[in-house]
Amino acid sequence: MVNWYALFVESGKEDLVQKHLHLKFDQCALQTLVPRRKITEKKQGIVKHVFKKMFPGYVFIQTEMDSVIYNDIKSTPRIFTLVNIGKYYEGKETHFSSIALEEMDVILKLVGPGGCIDYSTVHVDKDSKVSVISGPLKGFEGIIKKIDKHKNRAKIVINLLNQNLTVDVGIEVLREVL
């Protein structure tokens, strides 16, 4: 059965690991994802749009895991381990865990086919109620925990591998017209 898995890799080397995996495996046998987020950064008064990894140190793979694929993955440079959330998997001792489809679906919907979560347009009313007008966060208002209007960022909480992870994502805040 084809499942999603998380690889714990050397931080900053996610793209290199992804490249190694593409060279080692046929695209039908294994697909990779390094989710990114588009945010604004202001340095010395200059605003830039930059792309950052959503989960530094992790590469997600989709494959039908078996011992051959597992050993090929483990022998890939810069990969430390496959993430394991339990000692047993399907009644057998194992060294990896698949990611629940519901958890991965949220990430896949947020990043879309390009693998990057783009800006969402949000409106914050005078009672601090957040409405998502458009963008990847539309329909995911429940995962928004905080809005930073000055940095144009939203803190979202994503449940992944039995952990709640907080990620900053870029937003465009509609300003009130007086």
N, CA, C and O atoms as a DFTB+ gen file, in Angstrom:
712 C
 N C O
     1  1       0.840      -1.184       0.000
     2  2       0.000       0.000       0.000
     3  2       0.887       1.251       0.000
     4  3       1.873       1.327       0.734
     5  1       0.528       2.205      -0.817
     6  2       1.287       3.450      -0.918
     7  2       0.919       4.356       0.257
     8  3      -0.257       4.631       0.495
     9  1       1.934       4.816       0.986
    10  2       1.746       5.700       2.134
    11  2       2.760       6.831       2.093
    12  3       3.723       6.802       1.327
    13  1       2.517       7.832       2.941
    14  2       3.456       8.932       3.135
    15  2       4.305       8.646       4.365
    16  3       3.826       8.104       5.361
    17  1       5.573       9.021       4.274
    18  2       6.525       8.859       5.370
    19  2       7.342      10.142       5.489
    20  3       7.467      10.905       4.531
    21  1       7.895      10.366       6.683
    22  2       8.763      11.526       6.902
    23  2      10.190      11.038       7.127
    24  3      10.435      10.109       7.897
    25  1      11.118      11.684       6.438
    26  2      12.538      11.398       6.619
    27  2      13.150      12.526       7.435
    28  3      12.933      13.699       7.133
    29  1      13.903      12.185       8.455
    30  2      14.649      13.171       9.224
    31  2      16.013      13.286       8.565
    32  3      16.776      12.321       8.522
    33  1      16.318      14.483       8.048
    34  2      17.532      14.686       7.258
    35  2      18.358      15.828       7.851
    36  3      17.899      16.553       8.734
    37  1      19.572      15.969       7.353
    38  2      20.435      17.067       7.788
    39  2      19.774      18.388       7.408
    40  3      19.434      18.612       6.246
    41  1      19.596      19.251       8.389
    42  2      18.934      20.530       8.152
    43  2      19.717      21.359       7.137
    44  3      20.940      21.466       7.219
    45  1      19.008      21.933       6.196
    46  2      19.631      22.711       5.134
    47  2      19.990      21.867       3.920
    48  3      20.384      22.408       2.887
    49  1      19.860      20.557       4.028
    50  2      20.211      19.646       2.925
    51  2      18.971      18.945       2.350
    52  3      19.096      17.942       1.649
    53  1      17.792      19.469       2.645
    54  2      16.554      18.837       2.192
    55  2      16.492      18.727       0.671
    56  3      16.091      17.691       0.140
    57  1      16.884      19.789      -0.033
    58  2      16.843      19.769      -1.504
    59  2      17.846      18.770      -2.072
    60  3      17.572      18.117      -3.078
    61  1      18.999      18.652      -1.434
    62  2      20.011      17.692      -1.869
    63  2      19.511      16.257      -1.680
    64  3      19.699      15.411      -2.555
    65  1      18.880      15.989      -0.545
    66  2      18.306      14.662      -0.297
    67  2      17.230      14.363      -1.335
    68  3      17.163      13.257      -1.872
    69  1      16.392      15.354      -1.611
    70  2      15.338      15.178      -2.615
    71  2      15.948      14.829      -3.973
    72  3      15.443      13.954      -4.677
    73  1      17.025      15.507      -4.335
    74  2      17.704      15.246      -5.607
    75  2      18.283      13.826      -5.635
    76  3      18.147      13.115      -6.631
    77  1      18.928      13.421      -4.534
    78  2      19.485      12.059      -4.448
    79  2      18.387      11.006      -4.609
    80  3      18.572      10.006      -5.303
    81  1      17.253      11.240      -3.965
    82  2      16.150      10.279      -4.056
    83  2      15.585      10.210      -5.471
    84  3      15.217       9.133      -5.941
    85  1      15.514      11.362      -6.157
    86  2      15.027      11.368      -7.544
    87  2      15.971      10.600      -8.458
    88  3      15.528       9.935      -9.394
    89  1      17.268      10.690      -8.189
    90  2      18.243       9.950      -9.000
    91  2      18.214       8.451      -8.702
    92  3      18.449       7.630      -9.589
    93  1      17.928       8.105      -7.463
    94  2      17.979       6.711      -7.024
    95  2      16.704       5.924      -7.366
    96  3      16.767       4.726      -7.641
    97  1      15.555       6.600      -7.347
    98  2      14.272       5.920      -7.522
    99  2      13.527       6.433      -8.747
   100  3      13.623       7.607      -9.104
   101  1      12.790       5.540      -9.378
   102  2      11.868       5.916     -10.439
   103  2      10.729       6.711      -9.805
   104  3      10.335       6.428      -8.674
   105  1      10.200       7.698     -10.518
   106  2       9.145       8.551      -9.971
   107  2       7.893       7.748      -9.619
   108  3       7.141       8.141      -8.728
   109  1       7.662       6.635     -10.303
   110  2       6.507       5.786      -9.986
   111  2       6.700       5.060      -8.656
   112  3       5.728       4.767      -7.961
   113  1       7.943       4.772      -8.304
   114  2       8.236       4.019      -7.076
   115  2       8.263       4.911      -5.841
   116  3       7.921       4.463      -4.747
   117  1       8.667       6.173      -6.007
   118  2       8.812       7.056      -4.856
   119  2       8.667       8.510      -5.292
   120  3       9.312       8.951      -6.243
   121  1       7.820       9.240      -4.591
   122  2       7.673      10.676      -4.832
   123  2       8.099      11.421      -3.575
   124  3       7.956      10.916      -2.462
   125  1       8.621      12.626      -3.765
   126  2       9.121      13.404      -2.630
   127  2       8.406      14.745      -2.528
   128  3       7.847      15.249      -3.502
   129  1       8.440      15.307      -1.325
   130  2       7.864      16.625      -1.088
   131  2       8.669      17.319       0.002
   132  3       8.875      16.775       1.087
   133  1       9.119      18.533      -0.309
   134  2       9.730      19.417       0.683
   135  2       8.829      20.652       0.715
   136  3       9.037      21.589      -0.056
   137  1       7.820      20.662       1.611
   138  2       6.865      21.773       1.635
   139  2       7.544      23.097       1.966
   140  3       8.407      23.175       2.841
   141  1       7.133      24.132       1.245
   142  2       7.693      25.475       1.452
   143  2       6.570      26.460       1.752
   144  3       5.392      26.185       1.525
   145  1       6.972      27.611       2.267
   146  2       6.032      28.690       2.553
   147  2       6.611      29.986       2.022
   148  3       7.813      30.227       2.132
   149  1       5.772      30.809       1.457
   150  2       6.188      32.114       0.941
   151  2       5.876      33.149       2.020
   152  3       4.736      33.267       2.471
   153  1       6.900      33.893       2.425
   154  2       6.715      34.917       3.451
   155  2       7.438      36.192       3.037
   156  3       8.297      36.184       2.155
   157  1       7.068      37.287       3.696
   158  2       7.782      38.541       3.467
   159  2       8.783      38.735       4.595
   160  3       8.512      38.426       5.755
   161  1       9.945      39.253       4.224
   162  2      10.966      39.619       5.203
   163  2      11.389      41.043       4.920
   164  3      11.539      41.446       3.767
   165  1      11.580      41.798       5.984
   166  2      12.005      43.186       5.842
   167  2      13.389      43.321       6.448
   168  3      13.583      43.106       7.645
   169  1      14.354      43.683       5.603
   170  2      15.723      43.898       6.072
   171  2      16.188      45.256       5.579
   172  3      16.135      45.553       4.386
   173  1      16.640      46.069       6.508
   174  2      17.123      47.421       6.218
   175  2      16.100      48.210       5.398
   176  3      16.457      48.944       4.477
   177  1      14.822      48.043       5.751
   178  2      13.750      48.790       5.109
   179  2      13.288      48.235       3.775
   180  3      12.355      48.771       3.177
   181  1      13.920      47.171       3.294
   182  2      13.548      46.584       2.005
   183  2      12.738      45.317       2.254
   184  3      13.179      44.410       2.960
   185  1      11.544      45.269       1.662
   186  2      10.667      44.108       1.805
   187  2      10.939      43.139       0.660
   188  3      10.920      43.517      -0.511
   189  1      11.192      41.881       1.021
   190  2      11.446      40.843       0.019
   191  2      10.489      39.682       0.242
   192  3      10.069      39.414       1.367
   193  1      10.153      39.005      -0.837
   194  2       9.367      37.778      -0.766
   195  2      10.355      36.620      -0.816
   196  3      11.119      36.492      -1.773
   197  1      10.342      35.779       0.210
   198  2      11.283      34.661       0.284
   199  2      10.514      33.354       0.490
   200  3       9.376      33.343       0.960
   201  1      11.172      32.265       0.124
   202  2      10.600      30.936       0.290
   203  2      11.406      30.199       1.348
   204  3      12.627      30.080       1.242
   205  1      10.718      29.708       2.366
   206  2      11.359      28.972       3.461
   207  2      10.712      27.592       3.556
   208  3       9.565      27.399       3.155
   209  1      11.454      26.661       4.082
   210  2      10.915      25.317       4.275
   211  2       9.933      25.331       5.446
   212  3      10.200      25.940       6.482
   213  1       8.802      24.658       5.271
   214  2       7.814      24.585       6.347
   215  2       8.315      23.732       7.504
   216  3       8.065      24.041       8.669
   217  1       9.023      22.659       7.177
   218  2       9.512      21.719       8.184
   219  2      10.998      21.477       7.961
   220  3      11.378      20.457       7.386
   221  1      11.851      22.410       8.414
   222  2      13.295      22.234       8.209
   223  2      13.768      20.907       8.805
   224  3      13.392      20.537       9.917
   225  1      14.594      20.208       8.042
   226  2      15.127      18.940       8.513
   227  2      14.271      17.732       8.158
   228  3      14.546      16.618       8.605
   229  1      13.226      17.953       7.347
   230  2      12.346      16.841       6.978
   231  2      12.074      16.831       5.480
   232  3      11.922      17.878       4.849
   233  1      12.016      15.630       4.929
   234  2      11.591      15.401       3.550
   235  2      10.489      14.353       3.625
   236  3      10.640      13.333       4.297
   237  1       9.390      14.605       2.940
   238  2       8.284      13.659       2.922
   239  2       8.375      12.816       1.658
   240  3       8.688      13.321       0.580
   241  1       8.096      11.524       1.807
   242  2       8.114      10.633       0.649
   243  2       6.808       9.850       0.600
   244  3       6.199       9.548       1.626
   245  1       6.400       9.534      -0.621
   246  2       5.230       8.687      -0.828
   247  2       5.698       7.463      -1.597
   248  3       6.224       7.573      -2.704
   249  1       5.501       6.296      -0.997
   250  2       5.980       5.066      -1.617
   251  2       5.247       3.866      -1.040
   252  3       4.544       3.972      -0.034
   253  1       5.420       2.742      -1.683
   254  2       4.961       1.468      -1.136
   255  2       6.180       0.849      -0.459
   256  3       7.002       0.197      -1.102
   257  1       6.278       1.065       0.847
   258  2       7.480       0.703       1.597
   259  2       7.654      -0.809       1.689
   260  3       6.720      -1.547       2.004
   261  1       8.868      -1.242       1.408
   262  2       9.278      -2.628       1.649
   263  2      10.734      -2.595       2.100
   264  3      11.330      -1.522       2.185
   265  1      11.305      -3.745       2.385
   266  2      12.667      -3.772       2.932
   267  2      13.706      -3.254       1.940
   268  3      14.694      -2.646       2.351
   269  1      13.502      -3.483       0.644
   270  2      14.454      -3.006      -0.368
   271  2      14.438      -1.479      -0.426
   272  3      15.489      -0.840      -0.388
   273  1      13.245      -0.903      -0.518
   274  2      13.128       0.564      -0.565
   275  2      13.650       1.162       0.742
   276  3      14.369       2.161       0.727
   277  1      13.291       0.552       1.865
   278  2      13.747       1.040       3.168
   279  2      15.276       1.102       3.219
   280  3      15.842       2.116       3.627
   281  1      15.936       0.033       2.809
   282  2      17.404      -0.003       2.847
   283  2      18.030       0.969       1.851
   284  3      19.067       1.566       2.140
   285  1      17.411       1.134       0.679
   286  2      17.905       2.125      -0.289
   287  2      17.779       3.543       0.262
   288  3      18.672       4.369       0.075
   289  1      16.673       3.818       0.938
   290  2      16.482       5.141       1.540
   291  2      17.527       5.360       2.633
   292  3      18.165       6.412       2.681
   293  1      17.702       4.373       3.505
   294  2      18.651       4.499       4.617
   295  2      20.087       4.714       4.142
   296  3      20.892       5.321       4.848
   297  1      20.411       4.216       2.942
   298  2      21.780       4.367       2.430
   299  2      21.987       5.689       1.692
   300  3      23.090       5.971       1.225
   301  1      20.939       6.494       1.584
   302  2      21.042       7.784       0.902
   303  2      21.771       8.780       1.801
   304  3      21.441       8.903       2.981
   305  1      22.764       9.494       1.253
   306  2      23.507      10.471       2.064
   307  2      22.594      11.550       2.651
   308  3      21.611      11.956       2.032
   309  1      22.938      11.997       3.841
   310  2      22.282      13.096       4.557
   311  2      20.943      12.717       5.191
   312  3      20.287      13.570       5.789
   313  1      20.524      11.445       5.068
   314  2      19.305      10.993       5.741
   315  2      19.720      10.346       7.057
   316  3      20.534       9.423       7.082
   317  1      19.140      10.852       8.161
   318  2      19.443      10.276       9.464
   319  2      18.570       9.051       9.734
   320  3      19.072       7.989      10.101
   321  1      17.253       9.212       9.547
   322  2      16.338       8.115       9.848
   323  2      14.959       8.388       9.262
   324  3      14.648       9.516       8.878
   325  1      14.149       7.361       9.199
   326  2      12.734       7.520       8.903
   327  2      12.045       7.767      10.236
   328  3      12.370       7.119      11.231
   329  1      11.105       8.688      10.267
   330  2      10.444       9.041      11.515
   331  2       9.553       7.883      11.962
   332  3       8.802       7.314      11.170
   333  1       9.655       7.550      13.242
   334  2       8.887       6.456      13.826
   335  2       8.168       6.982      15.060
   336  3       8.800       7.521      15.968
   337  1       6.849       6.827      15.094
   338  2       6.094       7.319      16.256
   339  2       5.708       6.197      17.210
   340  3       5.090       6.450      18.244
   341  1       6.060       4.982      16.882
   342  2       5.752       3.852      17.757
   343  2       6.706       2.711      17.485
   344  3       7.315       2.631      16.419
   345  1       6.829       1.827      18.466
   346  2       7.750       0.706      18.295
   347  2       7.189      -0.334      17.335
   348  3       7.940      -1.053      16.676
   349  1       5.859      -0.409      17.262
   350  2       5.237      -1.430      16.431
   351  2       4.382      -0.802      15.343
   352  3       3.763       0.241      15.551
   353  1       4.353      -1.434      14.203
   354  2       3.567      -0.982      13.061
   355  2       2.876      -2.208      12.490
   356  3       3.534      -3.158      12.066
   357  1       1.560      -2.186      12.479
   358  2       0.761      -3.309      11.990
   359  2       1.162      -4.607      12.693
   360  3       1.261      -5.658      12.059
   361  1       1.392      -4.526      14.017
   362  2       1.691      -5.708      14.804
   363  2       3.121      -6.201      14.729
   364  3       3.468      -7.182      15.386
   365  1       3.962      -5.541      13.939
   366  2       5.356      -5.973      13.792
   367  2       6.279      -4.863      14.279
   368  3       5.967      -3.677      14.170
   369  1       7.425      -5.276      14.820
   370  2       8.422      -4.281      15.210
   371  2       8.939      -3.616      13.940
   372  3       9.194      -4.287      12.939
   373  1       9.092      -2.311      13.985
   374  2       9.483      -1.586      12.777
   375  2      10.370      -0.404      13.111
   376  3      10.563      -0.063      14.278
   377  1      10.906       0.214      12.076
   378  2      11.789       1.364      12.248
   379  2      11.228       2.611      11.573
   380  3      11.943       3.601      11.413
   381  1       9.968       2.577      11.180
   382  2       9.341       3.724      10.523
   383  2       7.834       3.666      10.721
   384  3       7.274       2.603      10.990
   385  1       7.186       4.811      10.587
   386  2       5.728       4.906      10.686
   387  2       5.215       5.706       9.507
   388  3       5.836       6.680       9.081
   389  1       4.076       5.286       8.987
   390  2       3.461       6.079       7.921
   391  2       2.716       7.249       8.556
   392  3       2.339       7.204       9.727
   393  1       2.513       8.285       7.769
   394  2       1.785       9.467       8.221
   395  2       0.312       9.239       7.913
   396  3      -0.036       8.797       6.818
   397  1      -0.551       9.539       8.873
   398  2      -1.993       9.391       8.666
   399  2      -2.418      10.234       7.466
   400  3      -1.984      11.375       7.308
   401  1      -3.268       9.659       6.631
   402  2      -3.706      10.333       5.409
   403  2      -4.377      11.674       5.706
   404  3      -4.202      12.634       4.956
   405  1      -5.148      11.743       6.804
   406  2      -5.821      13.006       7.153
   407  2      -4.801      14.106       7.447
   408  3      -5.010      15.263       7.082
   409  1      -3.705      13.746       8.105
   410  2      -2.661      14.723       8.425
   411  2      -1.961      15.196       7.159
   412  3      -1.708      16.389       6.992
   413  1      -1.653      14.277       6.284
   414  2      -0.939      14.628       5.049
   415  2      -1.840      15.407       4.103
   416  3      -1.365      16.281       3.377
   417  1      -3.144      15.101       4.100
   418  2      -4.085      15.818       3.228
   419  2      -4.095      17.312       3.521
   420  3      -4.171      18.125       2.599
   421  1      -4.019      17.680       4.803
   422  2      -3.998      19.103       5.170
   423  2      -2.781      19.777       4.549
   424  3      -2.900      20.848       3.953
   425  1      -1.617      19.158       4.684
   426  2      -0.387      19.735       4.124
   427  2      -0.483      19.832       2.609
   428  3      -0.145      20.864       2.030
   429  1      -0.944      18.762       1.960
   430  2      -1.041      18.752       0.494
   431  2      -2.014      19.808      -0.017
   432  3      -1.757      20.437      -1.043
   433  1      -3.126      20.010       0.684
   434  2      -4.089      21.040       0.268
   435  2      -3.516      22.438       0.468
   436  3      -3.749      23.329      -0.349
   437  1      -2.768      22.633       1.550
   438  2      -2.181      23.948       1.808
   439  2      -1.107      24.308       0.786
   440  3      -1.075      25.438       0.297
   441  1      -0.228      23.362       0.457
   442  2       0.888      23.685      -0.441
   443  2       0.515      23.573      -1.913
   444  3       1.192      24.157      -2.760
   445  1      -0.543      22.839      -2.237
   446  2      -0.968      22.717      -3.633
   447  2       0.041      21.964      -4.478
   448  3       1.015      21.422      -3.956
   449  1      -0.192      21.928      -5.796
   450  2       0.673      21.145      -6.682
   451  2       2.109      21.670      -6.769
   452  3       3.016      20.913      -7.113
   453  1       2.328      22.942      -6.467
   454  2       3.668      23.516      -6.530
   455  2       4.517      23.243      -5.301
   456  3       5.713      23.537      -5.296
   457  1       3.910      22.680      -4.250
   458  2       4.654      22.364      -3.039
   459  2       4.941      23.558      -2.147
   460  3       5.768      23.468      -1.239
   461  1       4.254      24.699      -2.398
   462  2       4.521      25.918      -1.627
   463  2       3.207      26.564      -1.208
   464  3       2.303      26.732      -2.026
   465  1       3.104      26.925       0.067
   466  2       1.922      27.627       0.543
   467  2       2.108      29.116       0.262
   468  3       2.977      29.775       0.834
   469  1       1.274      29.620      -0.628
   470  2       1.349      31.020      -1.052
   471  2       0.579      31.887      -0.057
   472  3       0.024      31.382       0.919
   473  1       0.549      33.185      -0.311
   474  2      -0.159      34.110       0.562
   475  2      -1.665      33.865       0.504
   476  3      -2.226      33.548      -0.545
   477  1      -2.294      34.021       1.657
   478  2      -3.745      34.053       1.747
   479  2      -4.129      35.482       2.090
   480  3      -3.400      36.177       2.796
   481  1      -5.267      35.911       1.590
   482  2      -5.770      37.243       1.907
   483  2      -6.739      37.110       3.077
   484  3      -7.716      36.364       3.007
   485  1      -6.454      37.844       4.154
   486  2      -7.297      37.760       5.346
   487  2      -7.813      39.140       5.735
   488  3      -7.217      40.168       5.415
   489  1      -8.933      39.125       6.431
   490  2      -9.510      40.347       6.981
   491  2      -9.672      40.127       8.478
   492  3     -10.203      39.103       8.908
   493  1      -9.217      41.086       9.263
   494  2      -9.376      41.027      10.711
   495  2     -10.281      42.188      11.099
   496  3      -9.923      43.350      10.909
   497  1     -11.477      41.869      11.653
   498  2     -12.396      42.950      12.005
   499  2     -12.027      43.558      13.356
   500  3     -11.079      43.119      14.007
   501  1     -12.786      44.571      13.768
   502  2     -12.443      45.295      14.999
   503  2     -12.559      44.427      16.255
   504  3     -12.006      44.774      17.298
   505  1     -13.275      43.296      16.161
   506  2     -13.378      42.358      17.280
   507  2     -12.325      41.251      17.187
   508  3     -12.403      40.255      17.907
   509  1     -11.344      41.427      16.301
   510  2     -10.244      40.475      16.068
   511  2     -10.704      39.146      15.472
   512  3     -10.006      38.139      15.585
   513  1     -11.875      39.142      14.838
   514  2     -12.336      37.936      14.148
   515  2     -11.650      37.872      12.785
   516  3     -11.659      38.839      12.024
   517  1     -11.052      36.712      12.490
   518  2     -10.297      36.525      11.252
   519  2     -11.186      35.870      10.206
   520  3     -11.824      34.849      10.464
   521  1     -11.218      36.477       9.011
   522  2     -11.918      35.890       7.868
   523  2     -10.905      35.726       6.753
   524  3     -10.201      36.675       6.406
   525  1     -10.823      34.522       6.184
   526  2      -9.925      34.293       5.057
   527  2     -10.724      34.539       3.786
   528  3     -11.702      33.844       3.511
   529  1     -10.297      35.537       3.013
   530  2     -10.998      35.930       1.790
   531  2     -10.618      35.007       0.640
   532  3     -11.481      34.557      -0.114
   533  1      -9.330      34.728       0.508
   534  2      -8.858      33.859      -0.578
   535  2      -7.504      33.270      -0.205
   536  3      -6.850      33.716       0.738
   537  1      -7.102      32.261      -0.966
   538  2      -5.793      31.648      -0.761
   539  2      -5.876      30.284      -0.104
   540  3      -6.964      29.783       0.178
   541  1      -4.712      29.682       0.138
   542  2      -4.660      28.318       0.663
   543  2      -5.299      28.134       2.042
   544  3      -5.745      27.032       2.364
   545  1      -5.354      29.181       2.858
   546  2      -5.936      29.052       4.194
   547  2      -7.459      29.106       4.192
   548  3      -8.083      28.868       5.226
   549  1      -8.070      29.418       3.042
   550  2      -9.533      29.465       2.964
   551  2     -10.071      28.069       3.262
   552  3      -9.695      27.092       2.615
   553  1     -10.946      27.993       4.241
   554  2     -11.479      26.710       4.675
   555  2     -10.691      26.100       5.823
   556  3     -11.114      25.106       6.412
   557  1      -9.550      26.691       6.141
   558  2      -8.712      26.202       7.242
   559  2      -8.618      27.247       8.358
   560  3      -7.623      27.292       9.081
   561  1      -9.638      28.078       8.498
   562  2      -9.603      29.139       9.508
   563  2      -9.347      28.586      10.909
   564  3      -8.750      29.268      11.743
   565  1      -9.788      27.369      11.172
   566  2      -9.634      26.761      12.492
   567  2      -8.200      26.501      12.902
   568  3      -7.917      26.374      14.093
   569  1      -7.277      26.416      11.936
   570  2      -5.877      26.145      12.296
   571  2      -5.084      27.431      12.530
   572  3      -3.932      27.380      12.961
   573  1      -5.702      28.591      12.245
   574  2      -5.022      29.875      12.468
   575  2      -5.072      30.196      13.956
   576  3      -6.150      30.275      14.545
   577  1      -3.909      30.380      14.556
   578  2      -3.835      30.659      15.988
   579  2      -3.503      32.110      16.292
   580  3      -3.874      32.615      17.352
   581  1      -2.810      32.791      15.386
   582  2      -2.413      34.175      15.655
   583  2      -2.133      34.879      14.336
   584  3      -1.621      34.277      13.393
   585  1      -2.472      36.151      14.283
   586  2      -2.187      36.995      13.118
   587  2      -1.231      38.098      13.550
   588  3      -1.474      38.776      14.549
   589  1      -0.149      38.281      12.804
   590  2       0.781      39.388      13.021
   591  2       0.627      40.330      11.835
   592  3       1.192      40.097      10.766
   593  1      -0.147      41.402      12.035
   594  2      -0.443      42.338      10.940
   595  2       0.803      43.076      10.464
   596  3       0.909      43.412       9.285
   597  1       1.748      43.331      11.368
   598  2       2.939      44.099      11.002
   599  2       3.894      43.296      10.125
   600  3       4.506      43.845       9.208
   601  1       4.023      42.002      10.401
   602  2       4.915      41.149       9.605
   603  2       4.186      40.438       8.471
   604  3       4.806      39.740       7.668
   605  1       2.859      40.617       8.406
   606  2       2.032      39.920       7.408
   607  2       2.222      38.407       7.492
   608  3       2.519      37.743       6.499
   609  1       2.045      37.885       8.698
   610  2       2.190      36.444       8.913
   611  2       1.064      35.920       9.793
   612  3       0.491      36.638      10.612
   613  1       0.773      34.650       9.591
   614  2      -0.185      33.948      10.442
   615  2       0.515      32.737      11.032
   616  3       1.269      32.046      10.346
   617  1       0.261      32.485      12.305
   618  2       0.746      31.251      12.930
   619  2      -0.368      30.226      12.787
   620  3      -1.499      30.443      13.222
   621  1      -0.015      29.089      12.158
   622  2      -0.985      28.010      12.017
   623  2      -0.467      26.786      12.759
   624  3       0.741      26.601      12.908
   625  1      -1.389      25.957      13.221
   626  2      -1.021      24.729      13.923
   627  2      -1.444      23.549      13.061
   628  3      -2.610      23.415      12.693
   629  1      -0.468      22.693      12.746
   630  2      -0.706      21.508      11.926
   631  2      -0.394      20.281      12.771
   632  3       0.663      20.200      13.396
   633  1      -1.325      19.320      12.788
   634  2      -1.085      18.067      13.490
   635  2      -0.362      17.130      12.538
   636  3      -0.873      16.810      11.464
   637  1       0.826      16.692      12.932
   638  2       1.625      15.804      12.091
   639  2       2.365      14.815      12.975
   640  3       3.106      15.212      13.875
   641  1       2.165      13.528      12.721
   642  2       2.817      12.457      13.484
   643  2       2.591      12.620      14.989
   644  3       3.527      12.566      15.787
   645  1       1.332      12.819      15.346
   646  2       0.906      12.943      16.749
   647  2       1.508      14.141      17.472
   648  3       1.612      14.133      18.699
   649  1       1.904      15.166      16.731
   650  2       2.428      16.387      17.339
   651  2       1.741      17.586      16.703
   652  3       1.434      17.577      15.511
   653  1       1.501      18.616      17.505
   654  2       1.006      19.877      16.969
   655  2       2.199      20.766      16.670
   656  3       2.933      21.157      17.576
   657  1       2.390      21.083      15.395
   658  2       3.514      21.912      14.966
   659  2       3.006      23.291      14.577
   660  3       2.008      23.407      13.867
   661  1       3.681      24.334      15.035
   662  2       3.316      25.706      14.693
   663  2       4.215      26.186      13.568
   664  3       5.438      26.067      13.634
   665  1       3.581      26.735      12.524
   666  2       4.306      27.201      11.344
   667  2       3.846      28.620      11.025
   668  3       2.648      28.904      11.042
   669  1       4.800      29.517      10.732
   670  2       4.474      30.863      10.255
   671  2       4.272      30.814       8.753
   672  3       5.104      30.266       8.029
   673  1       3.165      31.387       8.278
   674  2       2.927      31.469       6.837
   675  2       2.616      32.916       6.470
   676  3       2.132      33.694       7.292
   677  1       2.904      33.255       5.222
   678  2       2.676      34.615       4.753
   679  2       1.211      34.871       4.448
   680  3       0.502      34.004       3.937
   681  1       0.770      36.088       4.776
   682  2      -0.604      36.498       4.475
   683  2      -0.598      37.933       3.970
   684  3       0.367      38.673       4.161
   685  1      -1.685      38.307       3.329
   686  2      -1.933      39.704       2.978
   687  2      -3.132      40.135       3.801
   688  3      -4.207      39.544       3.692
   689  1      -2.958      41.155       4.621
   690  2      -4.026      41.622       5.496
   691  2      -4.737      42.779       4.820
   692  3      -4.123      43.786       4.468
   693  1      -6.055      42.619       4.642
   694  2      -6.848      43.719       4.096
   695  2      -7.023      44.753       5.192
   696  3      -7.433      44.418       6.303
   697  1      -6.722      45.983       4.894
   698  2      -6.826      47.067       5.873
   699  2      -8.223      47.670       5.810
   700  3      -8.855      47.720       4.755
   701  1      -8.680      48.122       6.957
   702  2      -9.976      48.797       7.019
   703  2      -9.881      50.145       6.309
   704  3      -8.920      50.891       6.499
   705  1     -10.877      50.444       5.498
   706  2     -10.932      51.745       4.836
   707  2     -11.802      52.649       5.693
   708  3     -12.971      52.352       5.940
   709  1     -11.221      53.758       6.146
   710  2     -11.959      54.680       7.030
   711  2     -12.670      55.743       6.253
   712  3     -13.335      56.597       6.840
